[in-house]
Structure formats: C-alpha cells, structure tokens
Short mmCIF file of C-alpha atoms in Angstrom, two decimals:
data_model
loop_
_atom_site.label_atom_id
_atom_site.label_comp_id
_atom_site.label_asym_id
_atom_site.label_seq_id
_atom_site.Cartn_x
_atom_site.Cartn_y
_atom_site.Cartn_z
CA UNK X 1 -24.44 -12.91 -14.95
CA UNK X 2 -26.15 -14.40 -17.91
CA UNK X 3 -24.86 -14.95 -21.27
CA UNK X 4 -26.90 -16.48 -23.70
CA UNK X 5 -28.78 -19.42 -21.97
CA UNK X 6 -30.18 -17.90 -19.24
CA UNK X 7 -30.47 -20.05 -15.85
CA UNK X 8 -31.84 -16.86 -14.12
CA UNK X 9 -35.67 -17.28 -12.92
CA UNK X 10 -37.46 -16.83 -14.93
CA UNK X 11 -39.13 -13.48 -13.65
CA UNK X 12 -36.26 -11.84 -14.12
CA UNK X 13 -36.46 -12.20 -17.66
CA UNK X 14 -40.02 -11.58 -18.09
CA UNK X 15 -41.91 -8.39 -19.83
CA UNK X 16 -46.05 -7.53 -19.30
CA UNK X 17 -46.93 -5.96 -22.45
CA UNK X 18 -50.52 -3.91 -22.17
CA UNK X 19 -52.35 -1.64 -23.87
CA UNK X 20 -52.82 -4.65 -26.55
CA UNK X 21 -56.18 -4.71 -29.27
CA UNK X 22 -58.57 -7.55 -28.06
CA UNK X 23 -58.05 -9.22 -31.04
CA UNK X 24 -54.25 -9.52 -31.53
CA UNK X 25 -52.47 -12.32 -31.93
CA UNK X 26 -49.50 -14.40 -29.92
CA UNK X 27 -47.67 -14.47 -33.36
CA UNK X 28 -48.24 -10.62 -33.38
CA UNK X 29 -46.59 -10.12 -30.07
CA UNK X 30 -43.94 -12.44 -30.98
CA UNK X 31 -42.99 -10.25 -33.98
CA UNK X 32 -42.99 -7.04 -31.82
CA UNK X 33 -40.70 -8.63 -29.39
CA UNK X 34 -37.84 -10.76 -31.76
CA UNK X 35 -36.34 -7.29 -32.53
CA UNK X 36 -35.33 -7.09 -28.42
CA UNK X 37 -33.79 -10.74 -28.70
CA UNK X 38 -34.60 -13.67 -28.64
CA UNK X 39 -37.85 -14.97 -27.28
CA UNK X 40 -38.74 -17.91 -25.49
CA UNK X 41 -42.07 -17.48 -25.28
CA UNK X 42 -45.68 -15.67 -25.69
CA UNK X 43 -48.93 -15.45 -24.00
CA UNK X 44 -51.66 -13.40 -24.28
CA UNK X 45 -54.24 -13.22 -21.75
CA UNK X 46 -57.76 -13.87 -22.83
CA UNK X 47 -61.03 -14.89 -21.85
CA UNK X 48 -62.16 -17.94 -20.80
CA UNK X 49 -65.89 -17.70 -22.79
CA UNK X 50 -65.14 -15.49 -25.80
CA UNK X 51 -61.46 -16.19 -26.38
CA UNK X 52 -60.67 -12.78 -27.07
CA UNK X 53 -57.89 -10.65 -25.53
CA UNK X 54 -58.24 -9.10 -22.28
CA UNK X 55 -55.52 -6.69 -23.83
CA UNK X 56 -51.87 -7.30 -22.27
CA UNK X 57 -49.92 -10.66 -22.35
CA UNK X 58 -46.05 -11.58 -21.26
CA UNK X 59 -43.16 -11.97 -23.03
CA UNK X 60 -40.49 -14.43 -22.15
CA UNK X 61 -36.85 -14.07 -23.31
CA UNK X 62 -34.10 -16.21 -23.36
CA UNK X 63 -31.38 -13.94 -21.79
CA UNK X 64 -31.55 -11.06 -19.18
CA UNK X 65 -30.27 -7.97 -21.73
CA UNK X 66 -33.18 -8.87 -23.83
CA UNK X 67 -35.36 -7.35 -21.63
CA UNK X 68 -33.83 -3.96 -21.31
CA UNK X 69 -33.95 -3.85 -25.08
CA UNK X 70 -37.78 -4.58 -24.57
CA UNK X 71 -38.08 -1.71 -22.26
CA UNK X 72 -37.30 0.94 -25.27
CA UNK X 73 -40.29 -0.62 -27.43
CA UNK X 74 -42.64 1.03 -25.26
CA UNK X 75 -44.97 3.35 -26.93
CA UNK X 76 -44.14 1.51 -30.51
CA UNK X 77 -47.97 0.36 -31.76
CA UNK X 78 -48.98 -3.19 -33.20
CA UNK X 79 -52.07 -2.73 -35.17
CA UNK X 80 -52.08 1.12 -34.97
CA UNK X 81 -52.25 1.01 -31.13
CA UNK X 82 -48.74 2.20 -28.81
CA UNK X 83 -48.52 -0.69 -26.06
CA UNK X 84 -47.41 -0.91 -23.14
CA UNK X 85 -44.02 -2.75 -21.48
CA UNK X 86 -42.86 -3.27 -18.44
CA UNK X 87 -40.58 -5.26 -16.39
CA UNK X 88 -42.55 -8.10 -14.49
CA UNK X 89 -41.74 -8.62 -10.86
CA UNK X 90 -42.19 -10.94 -7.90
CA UNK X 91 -44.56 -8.79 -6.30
CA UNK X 92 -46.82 -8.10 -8.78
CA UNK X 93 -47.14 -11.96 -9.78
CA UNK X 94 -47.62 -12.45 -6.13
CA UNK X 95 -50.42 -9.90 -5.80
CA UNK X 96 -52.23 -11.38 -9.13
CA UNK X 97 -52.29 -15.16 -7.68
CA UNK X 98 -53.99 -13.26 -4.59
CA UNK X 99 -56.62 -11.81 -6.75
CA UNK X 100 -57.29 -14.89 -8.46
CA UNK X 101 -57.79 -16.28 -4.94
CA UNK X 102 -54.79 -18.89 -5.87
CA UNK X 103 -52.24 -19.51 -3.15
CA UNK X 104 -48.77 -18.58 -3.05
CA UNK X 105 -46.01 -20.36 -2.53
CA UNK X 106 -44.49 -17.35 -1.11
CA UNK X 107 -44.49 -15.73 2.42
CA UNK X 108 -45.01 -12.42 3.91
CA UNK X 109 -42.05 -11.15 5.66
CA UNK X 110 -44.01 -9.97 9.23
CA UNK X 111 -47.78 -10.56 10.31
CA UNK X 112 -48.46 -7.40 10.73
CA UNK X 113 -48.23 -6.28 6.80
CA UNK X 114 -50.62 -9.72 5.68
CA UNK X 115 -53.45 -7.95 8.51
CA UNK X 116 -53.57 -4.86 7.43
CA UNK X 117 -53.97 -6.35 3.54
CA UNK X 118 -56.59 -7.82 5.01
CA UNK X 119 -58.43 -4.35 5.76
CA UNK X 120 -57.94 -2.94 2.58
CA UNK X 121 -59.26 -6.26 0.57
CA UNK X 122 -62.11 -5.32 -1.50
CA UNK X 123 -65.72 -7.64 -1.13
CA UNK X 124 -67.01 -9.05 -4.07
CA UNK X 125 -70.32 -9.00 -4.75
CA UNK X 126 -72.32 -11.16 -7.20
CA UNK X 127 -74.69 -10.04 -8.96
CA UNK X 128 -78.11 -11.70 -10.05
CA UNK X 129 -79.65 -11.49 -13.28
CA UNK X 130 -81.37 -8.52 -12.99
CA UNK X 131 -78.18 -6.72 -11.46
CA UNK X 132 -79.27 -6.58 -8.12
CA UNK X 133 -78.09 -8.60 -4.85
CA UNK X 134 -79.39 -11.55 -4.34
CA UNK X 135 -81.66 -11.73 -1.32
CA UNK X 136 -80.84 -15.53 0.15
CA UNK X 137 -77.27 -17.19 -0.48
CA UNK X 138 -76.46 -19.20 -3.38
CA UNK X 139 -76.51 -22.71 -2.20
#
C-alpha cells in the first residue's frame, strides 16, 4: 500500500475531470484539485489549432487516497460550471490510444474479443469543402 510517495502506476492514481469551460486554465484545475492532496500534475486537453479546451483534462496525484478524496469533488463548479471526476482506468486509456489510431503496448486477452471490435468500429469519413464526399481518393 502507498504512503506518501507513491510507486503505484501511475493510472492508479489518476482522475479525468470533464464537464470543464473551454477556456479554463491548468492553474484552475490545479486549485480545484490541491484540496484532495497533493498533486503531481495537470493537463488539460485542448486543441491543436485554436488552443482552447476541449473541456476535460487529468489530474495526477502523488498518493493513492488522494484520489478517493477527488472522487467527492464531483459536482463542485470552477467558473460557475459543476465538473465532472472520475477514476481513470486501463481500459479506457487503452480504448482512447485506439481512437487516436496509436498503438498499444497492451494485448487483448483472446482473438475472438479484438474481431468482433473490429465489427463494431465506426468508418470515418472525410469530408470535402463543400461537406460532401469526395468523389476520387485523396492522393
């Protein structure tokens, strides 16, 4: 069990805060979170092109009972907004890398769970300019 250094993995003491306003801060989040313990570190997620927030982020403590102090801040608002908290997990990590189209370093347990993934996969489809499919391929 951890005391106050933590040498867990770090997913274990990980939080996904949503819900967030596009424009709030790291420094924001921070000050949300120090009240659970202590924090290691802060991201929000934002775009690439704008640099605004795509409206959740994660949380990083330094010990494991940090986090279920985190879990009572749900519904608590930064900038007149209640957020969002939740325990990050394995999975969920797992499933965003495969979203992203990134590669885990993880493996699936039995074939036949990874084929029938497969079926369910949504296509994407890119658009053109005028919102419509394209009619050749992109080269």
């Amino acid at each position: 069990m951890c005391m106050n250094v933590c040498v867990c993995p770090r997913t274990m003491r990980l939080m996904h805060s949503g819900l967030l306003v596009v424009d709030a801060s790291d420094q924001d989040l921070y000050d949300f979170f120090k009240e659970a313990g202590v924090v290691d570190g802060v991201r929000i997620v934002r775009d690439k092109k704008l640099s605004v927030g795509l409206g959740f982020g994660y949380v990083a403590f330094k010990s494991v009972s940090s986090v279920g102090r985190a879990l009572t801040l749900a519904g608590k608002t930064i900038s007149d907004r209640p957020i969002r908290v939740k325990r990050c997990t394995p999975s969920t990590q797992v499933a965003s890398m495969a979203v992203k189209g990134k590669k885990s370093n993880t493996t699936t347990s039995s074939s036949s769970s990874s084929s029938s993934s497969k079926k369910h996969a949504k296509k994407v489809v890119v658009l053109d300019h005028r919102g419509k499919k394209p009619r050749h391929k992109a080269r």
